[in-house]
PDB file of C-alpha atoms in Angstrom:
ATOM      1  CA  MET K   1     150.543  72.724 158.846  1.00 74.00           C
ATOM      2  CA  LEU K   2     152.767  74.482 156.657  1.00 78.00           C
ATOM      3  CA  ASN K   3     155.060  75.193 159.410  1.00 86.00           C
ATOM      4  CA  TYR K   4     155.464  71.506 159.920  1.00 88.00           C
ATOM      5  CA  LEU K   5     155.947  71.023 156.137  1.00 89.00           C
ATOM      6  CA  TRP K   6     158.559  73.805 155.813  1.00 86.00           C
ATOM      7  CA  GLY K   7     160.264  72.636 159.043  1.00 86.00           C
ATOM      8  CA  GLY K   8     160.395  69.022 157.784  1.00 90.00           C
ATOM      9  CA  MET K   9     161.922  70.200 154.318  1.00 87.00           C
ATOM     10  CA  ILE K  10     164.509  72.348 156.198  1.00 83.00           C
ATOM     11  CA  VAL K  11     165.626  69.471 158.525  1.00 87.00           C
ATOM     12  CA  ALA K  12     165.778  66.921 155.767  1.00 87.00           C
ATOM     13  CA  GLY K  13     167.912  69.235 153.651  1.00 81.00           C
ATOM     14  CA  ILE K  14     170.315  69.886 156.433  1.00 82.00           C
ATOM     15  CA  ILE K  15     170.525  66.065 157.146  1.00 86.00           C
ATOM     16  CA  PHE K  16     171.024  65.384 153.377  1.00 83.00           C
ATOM     17  CA  GLY K  17     173.729  68.218 153.370  1.00 79.00           C
ATOM     18  CA  VAL K  18     175.594  66.488 156.428  1.00 80.00           C
ATOM     19  CA  PHE K  19     175.470  63.043 155.019  1.00 83.00           C
ATOM     20  CA  SER K  20     176.355  63.959 151.729  1.00 83.00           C
ATOM     21  CA  GLY K  21     179.247  66.329 152.404  1.00 79.00           C
ATOM     22  CA  LYS K  22     177.470  69.362 150.825  1.00 80.00           C
ATOM     23  CA  MET K  23     176.995  71.395 154.173  1.00 79.00           C
ATOM     24  CA  PRO K  24     179.077  74.309 152.713  1.00 83.00           C
ATOM     25  CA  ASP K  25     176.715  74.466 149.764  1.00 81.00           C
ATOM     26  CA  ILE K  26     173.582  74.508 151.951  1.00 78.00           C
ATOM     27  CA  THR K  27     175.241  77.255 154.116  1.00 80.00           C
ATOM     28  CA  ASN K  28     176.166  79.211 151.043  1.00 83.00           C
ATOM     29  CA  GLY K  29     172.795  78.810 149.531  1.00 80.00           C
ATOM     30  CA  ALA K  30     171.109  79.978 153.087  1.00 78.00           C
ATOM     31  CA  LEU K  31     173.303  83.169 153.030  1.00 82.00           C
ATOM     32  CA  ASP K  32     172.724  83.910 149.381  1.00 83.00           C
ATOM     33  CA  SER K  33     168.918  83.549 149.921  1.00 81.00           C
ATOM     34  CA  ALA K  34     168.607  85.658 152.855  1.00 81.00           C
ATOM     35  CA  LYS K  35     170.413  88.571 151.003  1.00 83.00           C
ATOM     36  CA  GLU K  36     168.083  87.996 148.081  1.00 81.00           C
ATOM     37  CA  ALA K  37     165.171  88.217 150.387  1.00 80.00           C
ATOM     38  CA  VAL K  38     166.251  91.374 151.921  1.00 84.00           C
ATOM     39  CA  ASP K  39     166.964  93.037 148.513  1.00 81.00           C
ATOM     40  CA  LEU K  40     163.493  92.002 147.321  1.00 76.00           C
ATOM     41  CA  CYS K  41     161.822  93.374 150.461  1.00 79.00           C
ATOM     42  CA  VAL K  42     163.441  96.815 149.975  1.00 82.00           C
ATOM     43  CA  MET K  43     162.338  96.966 146.248  1.00 76.00           C
ATOM     44  CA  MET K  44     158.904  95.871 147.417  1.00 75.00           C
ATOM     45  CA  ILE K  45     158.783  98.380 150.171  1.00 81.00           C
ATOM     46  CA  GLY K  46     159.258 101.378 147.558  1.00 79.00           C
ATOM     47  CA  ILE K  47     156.880 100.033 145.148  1.00 74.00           C
ATOM     48  CA  MET K  48     154.339  99.471 147.943  1.00 74.00           C
ATOM     49  CA  SER K  49     154.780 102.762 149.337  1.00 79.00           C
ATOM     50  CA  MET K  50     154.167 104.594 146.111  1.00 77.00           C
ATOM     51  CA  TRP K  51     151.234 102.596 145.207  1.00 73.00           C
ATOM     52  CA  VAL K  52     149.659 102.761 148.757  1.00 74.00           C
ATOM     53  CA  GLY K  53     150.290 106.684 148.456  1.00 81.00           C
ATOM     54  CA  ILE K  54     148.620 106.771 144.960  1.00 78.00           C
ATOM     55  CA  MET K  55     145.338 104.975 146.658  1.00 74.00           C
ATOM     56  CA  GLU K  56     145.521 107.528 149.640  1.00 80.00           C
ATOM     57  CA  ILE K  57     145.480 110.375 147.342  1.00 86.00           C
ATOM     58  CA  ALA K  58     142.688 108.821 145.085  1.00 79.00           C
ATOM     59  CA  THR K  59     140.631 108.562 148.319  1.00 78.00           C
ATOM     60  CA  LYS K  60     141.230 111.891 149.660  1.00 87.00           C
ATOM     61  CA  SER K  61     140.798 113.548 146.306  1.00 89.00           C
ATOM     62  CA  GLY K  62     137.168 111.745 146.064  1.00 84.00           C
ATOM     63  CA  MET K  63     138.136 109.570 143.042  1.00 81.00           C
ATOM     64  CA  ILE K  64     137.440 106.402 144.802  1.00 73.00           C
ATOM     65  CA  ASP K  65     133.788 108.091 145.689  1.00 75.00           C
ATOM     66  CA  ILE K  66     133.484 108.586 141.926  1.00 83.00           C
ATOM     67  CA  ILE K  67     134.295 105.193 140.998  1.00 78.00           C
ATOM     68  CA  ALA K  68     132.075 103.989 143.895  1.00 72.00           C
ATOM     69  CA  LYS K  69     129.228 105.959 142.169  1.00 78.00           C
ATOM     70  CA  LYS K  70     130.050 104.545 138.956  1.00 84.00           C
ATOM     71  CA  ILE K  71     129.973 100.915 139.935  1.00 81.00           C
ATOM     72  CA  ARG K  72     127.340 101.010 142.540  1.00 80.00           C
ATOM     73  CA  PRO K  73     124.834  99.089 140.304  1.00 85.00           C
ATOM     74  CA  LEU K  74     127.281  96.324 140.147  1.00 86.00           C
ATOM     75  CA  ILE K  75     127.951  96.464 143.908  1.00 86.00           C
ATOM     76  CA  HIS K  76     124.232  96.197 144.456  1.00 85.00           C
ATOM     77  CA  ILE K  77     123.892  93.246 142.241  1.00 86.00           C
ATOM     78  CA  LEU K  78     126.675  91.441 144.015  1.00 88.00           C
ATOM     79  CA  PHE K  79     125.833  92.573 147.455  1.00 89.00           C
ATOM     80  CA  PRO K  80     122.224  92.901 147.754  1.00 86.00           C
ATOM     81  CA  GLY K  81     122.359  93.019 151.703  1.00 87.00           C
ATOM     82  CA  VAL K  82     124.189  96.227 151.667  1.00 89.00           C
ATOM     83  CA  PRO K  83     121.979  99.493 151.745  1.00 89.00           C
ATOM     84  CA  LYS K  84     122.813 102.248 149.353  1.00 84.00           C
ATOM     85  CA  GLY K  85     125.367 104.508 151.043  1.00 81.00           C
ATOM     86  CA  HIS K  86     126.493 102.322 153.911  1.00 87.00           C
ATOM     87  CA  LEU K  87     130.019 102.332 154.769  1.00 87.00           C
ATOM     88  CA  ALA K  88     130.571  98.799 153.661  1.00 89.00           C
ATOM     89  CA  GLU K  89     129.896  99.849 150.165  1.00 87.00           C
ATOM     90  CA  LYS K  90     132.918 102.461 150.241  1.00 83.00           C
ATOM     91  CA  TYR K  91     135.265  99.923 151.558  1.00 87.00           C
ATOM     92  CA  ILE K  92     134.251  97.362 149.178  1.00 90.00           C
ATOM     93  CA  THR K  93     134.856  99.433 146.298  1.00 85.00           C
ATOM     94  CA  THR K  94     138.119 100.494 147.659  1.00 82.00           C
ATOM     95  CA  ASN K  95     139.352  97.085 147.937  1.00 86.00           C
ATOM     96  CA  MET K  96     138.059  96.318 144.473  1.00 87.00           C
ATOM     97  CA  VAL K  97     139.752  99.129 142.895  1.00 82.00           C
ATOM     98  CA  ALA K  98     143.072  98.484 144.812  1.00 80.00           C
ATOM     99  CA  ASN K  99     142.921  94.738 143.714  1.00 82.00           C
ATOM    100  CA  PHE K 100     142.250  95.738 140.111  1.00 81.00           C
ATOM    101  CA  LEU K 101     145.510  97.977 140.258  1.00 75.00           C
ATOM    102  CA  GLY K 102     147.381  94.855 141.477  1.00 73.00           C
ATOM    103  CA  LEU K 103     147.842  96.475 144.905  1.00 74.00           C
ATOM    104  CA  GLY K 104     147.137  93.636 147.309  1.00 73.00           C
ATOM    105  CA  TRP K 105     148.827  95.826 150.455  1.00 70.00           C
ATOM    106  CA  ALA K 106     146.347  98.611 149.789  1.00 72.00           C
ATOM    107  CA  ALA K 107     143.310  96.400 149.384  1.00 80.00           C
ATOM    108  CA  THR K 108     143.929  94.572 152.698  1.00 84.00           C
ATOM    109  CA  PRO K 109     142.963  97.481 155.059  1.00 85.00           C
ATOM    110  CA  ALA K 110     139.950  98.201 153.068  1.00 86.00           C
ATOM    111  CA  GLY K 111     139.070  94.578 152.726  1.00 90.00           C
ATOM    112  CA  ILE K 112     139.227  94.230 156.566  1.00 92.00           C
ATOM    113  CA  MET K 113     137.004  97.259 157.002  1.00 93.00           C
ATOM    114  CA  ALA K 114     134.598  96.043 154.455  1.00 93.00           C
ATOM    115  CA  MET K 115     134.314  92.795 156.383  1.00 93.00           C
ATOM    116  CA  LYS K 116     133.905  94.717 159.642  1.00 93.00           C
ATOM    117  CA  TYR K 117     130.866  96.495 158.399  1.00 93.00           C
ATOM    118  CA  LEU K 118     129.433  93.587 156.340  1.00 92.00           C
ATOM    119  CA  GLN K 119     129.524  91.892 159.900  1.00 92.00           C
ATOM    120  CA  GLU K 120     127.550  94.567 161.186  1.00 90.00           C
ATOM    121  CA  LEU K 121     124.712  94.017 158.567  1.00 90.00           C
ATOM    122  CA  ASN K 122     124.910  90.191 159.002  1.00 88.00           C
ATOM    123  CA  PRO K 123     121.572  88.908 160.459  1.00 85.00           C
ATOM    124  CA  ASN K 124     123.512  85.701 161.589  1.00 82.00           C
ATOM    125  CA  ARG K 125     126.531  87.388 163.539  1.00 79.00           C
ATOM    126  CA  ASP K 126     125.094  85.943 166.884  1.00 81.00           C
ATOM    127  CA  LYS K 127     125.394  82.484 165.337  1.00 79.00           C
ATOM    128  CA  ARG K 128     129.151  83.282 163.981  1.00 80.00           C
ATOM    129  CA  ILE K 129     127.684  82.458 160.468  1.00 84.00           C
ATOM    130  CA  ALA K 130     129.164  84.446 157.536  1.00 86.00           C
ATOM    131  CA  SER K 131     126.592  86.114 155.497  1.00 87.00           C
ATOM    132  CA  CYS K 132     126.115  85.546 151.656  1.00 87.00           C
ATOM    133  CA  ASP K 133     127.527  88.984 151.091  1.00 90.00           C
ATOM    134  CA  MET K 134     130.581  88.158 153.307  1.00 91.00           C
ATOM    135  CA  CYS K 135     131.236  85.069 151.440  1.00 89.00           C
ATOM    136  CA  THR K 136     130.726  86.934 148.294  1.00 90.00           C
ATOM    137  CA  PHE K 137     133.093  89.641 149.121  1.00 92.00           C
ATOM    138  CA  LEU K 138     135.929  87.197 150.223  1.00 90.00           C
ATOM    139  CA  ILE K 139     135.632  85.197 146.823  1.00 89.00           C
ATOM    140  CA  ILE K 140     135.680  88.280 144.767  1.00 88.00           C
ATOM    141  CA  ASN K 141     138.793  89.581 147.073  1.00 87.00           C
ATOM    142  CA  ILE K 142     140.732  86.213 146.562  1.00 85.00           C
ATOM    143  CA  SER K 143     139.921  86.075 142.693  1.00 83.00           C
ATOM    144  CA  SER K 144     141.131  89.359 142.484  1.00 78.00           C
ATOM    145  CA  LEU K 145     140.574  90.736 138.946  1.00 80.00           C
ATOM    146  CA  GLN K 146     143.774  92.678 138.126  1.00 81.00           C
ATOM    147  CA  LEU K 147     144.745  94.951 135.302  1.00 79.00           C
ATOM    148  CA  ILE K 148     148.326  95.432 136.454  1.00 77.00           C
ATOM    149  CA  PRO K 149     149.844  92.546 138.366  1.00 78.00           C
ATOM    150  CA  ILE K 150     152.487  94.800 139.984  1.00 75.00           C
ATOM    151  CA  ASN K 151     153.783  92.168 142.529  1.00 75.00           C
ATOM    152  CA  VAL K 152     154.505  89.713 139.647  1.00 79.00           C
ATOM    153  CA  ILE K 153     156.180  92.618 137.526  1.00 80.00           C
ATOM    154  CA  ALA K 154     158.276  93.668 140.584  1.00 77.00           C
ATOM    155  CA  TYR K 155     159.294  89.878 141.029  1.00 77.00           C
ATOM    156  CA  ARG K 156     160.161  89.511 137.415  1.00 83.00           C
ATOM    157  CA  SER K 157     162.114  92.633 137.533  1.00 80.00           C
ATOM    158  CA  GLN K 158     164.064  91.626 140.574  1.00 75.00           C
ATOM    159  CA  TYR K 159     165.183  88.475 139.080  1.00 79.00           C
ATOM    160  CA  GLY K 160     166.305  89.737 135.896  1.00 82.00           C
ATOM    161  CA  SER K 161     163.495  89.181 133.434  1.00 83.00           C
ATOM    162  CA  VAL K 162     164.167  90.620 130.047  1.00 87.00           C
ATOM    163  CA  ASN K 163     160.403  91.898 129.885  1.00 88.00           C
ATOM    164  CA  PRO K 164     158.816  92.033 133.375  1.00 86.00           C
ATOM    165  CA  THR K 165     155.543  93.366 131.937  1.00 86.00           C
ATOM    166  CA  LYS K 166     155.064  90.459 129.374  1.00 88.00           C
ATOM    167  CA  ILE K 167     152.903  88.718 132.190  1.00 85.00           C
ATOM    168  CA  ILE K 168     150.089  91.498 132.080  1.00 86.00           C
ATOM    169  CA  GLY K 169     148.061  89.827 129.165  1.00 88.00           C
ATOM    170  CA  ALA K 170     148.019  86.220 130.754  1.00 87.00           C
ATOM    171  CA  GLY K 171     147.367  87.972 134.161  1.00 85.00           C
ATOM    172  CA  ILE K 172     144.342  89.694 133.072  1.00 87.00           C
ATOM    173  CA  MET K 173     143.043  86.655 131.498  1.00 90.00           C
ATOM    174  CA  ALA K 174     143.573  84.563 134.266  1.00 89.00           C
ATOM    175  CA  THR K 175     142.155  86.879 136.723  1.00 87.00           C
ATOM    176  CA  THR K 176     139.068  87.658 134.643  1.00 90.00           C
ATOM    177  CA  ILE K 177     138.419  84.089 134.306  1.00 92.00           C
ATOM    178  CA  SER K 178     138.904  83.250 137.996  1.00 89.00           C
ATOM    179  CA  THR K 179     136.703  86.573 138.951  1.00 89.00           C
ATOM    180  CA  ILE K 180     133.826  85.428 136.699  1.00 91.00           C
ATOM    181  CA  ALA K 181     133.895  81.946 137.968  1.00 91.00           C
ATOM    182  CA  GLY K 182     134.029  83.299 141.542  1.00 88.00           C
ATOM    183  CA  ILE K 183     130.915  85.494 141.076  1.00 87.00           C
ATOM    184  CA  VAL K 184     128.972  82.719 139.215  1.00 90.00           C
ATOM    185  CA  PHE K 185     129.596  80.501 142.107  1.00 89.00           C
ATOM    186  CA  ALA K 186     128.724  83.189 144.812  1.00 85.00           C
ATOM    187  CA  LEU K 187     125.450  84.114 142.964  1.00 84.00           C
ATOM    188  CA  VAL K 188     124.337  80.567 142.485  1.00 88.00           C
ATOM    189  CA  MET K 189     125.311  79.647 146.292  1.00 84.00           C
ATOM    190  CA  ALA K 190     123.329  82.942 147.352  1.00 81.00           C
ATOM    191  CA  LYS K 191     120.402  82.083 145.236  1.00 82.00           C
ATOM    192  CA  LYS K 192     120.353  78.240 146.792  1.00 81.00           C
ATOM    193  CA  THR K 193     120.633  79.741 150.211  1.00 75.00           C
ATOM    194  CA  LYS K 194     117.818  81.769 149.784  1.00 71.00           C
ATOM    195  CA  ASN K 195     115.788  78.836 148.627  1.00 57.00           C
ATOM    196  CA  VAL K 196     116.477  76.666 151.572  1.00 53.00           C
TER     197      VAL K 196
END
């Protein structure tokens, strides 16, 4: 659907440019945007590489395991179907920590692995129905409580913001509210599902 929407807007822009005599402006805008996109990608690759490397060091040093032990009570409240010490627990924790640090790139592989192990624990996997734990994980992953919104800071820096980190307070507040709302919703729906 989005492909049609974007395609339609591009075609409409080109048609408007042809009939209004502004085709050179559209061509220059497309070339400038392409250059900005490449510059942004190069900058984001550097930031991504650094933070993914830090997450890998944290994993290999055992820091993720220490954090997992500290938040294990929370994990078992949110994901009652995950047995203690199961691999899903490790990947859920890694995903949550990466999202907390604003590292969506580092969170993605852990999130995929968490879903894989949650699917193994899913009593309805033959029916292709997601378990309550899978839905809860997805909601928490999407709401993504963030301490440091690295992506937004990088974008603001790229586009010349005087104070790129000024977004941190608003980011913490917005993601805290969305995460709390998501957790409450997931717990209420899980309770309703058990009562059905």
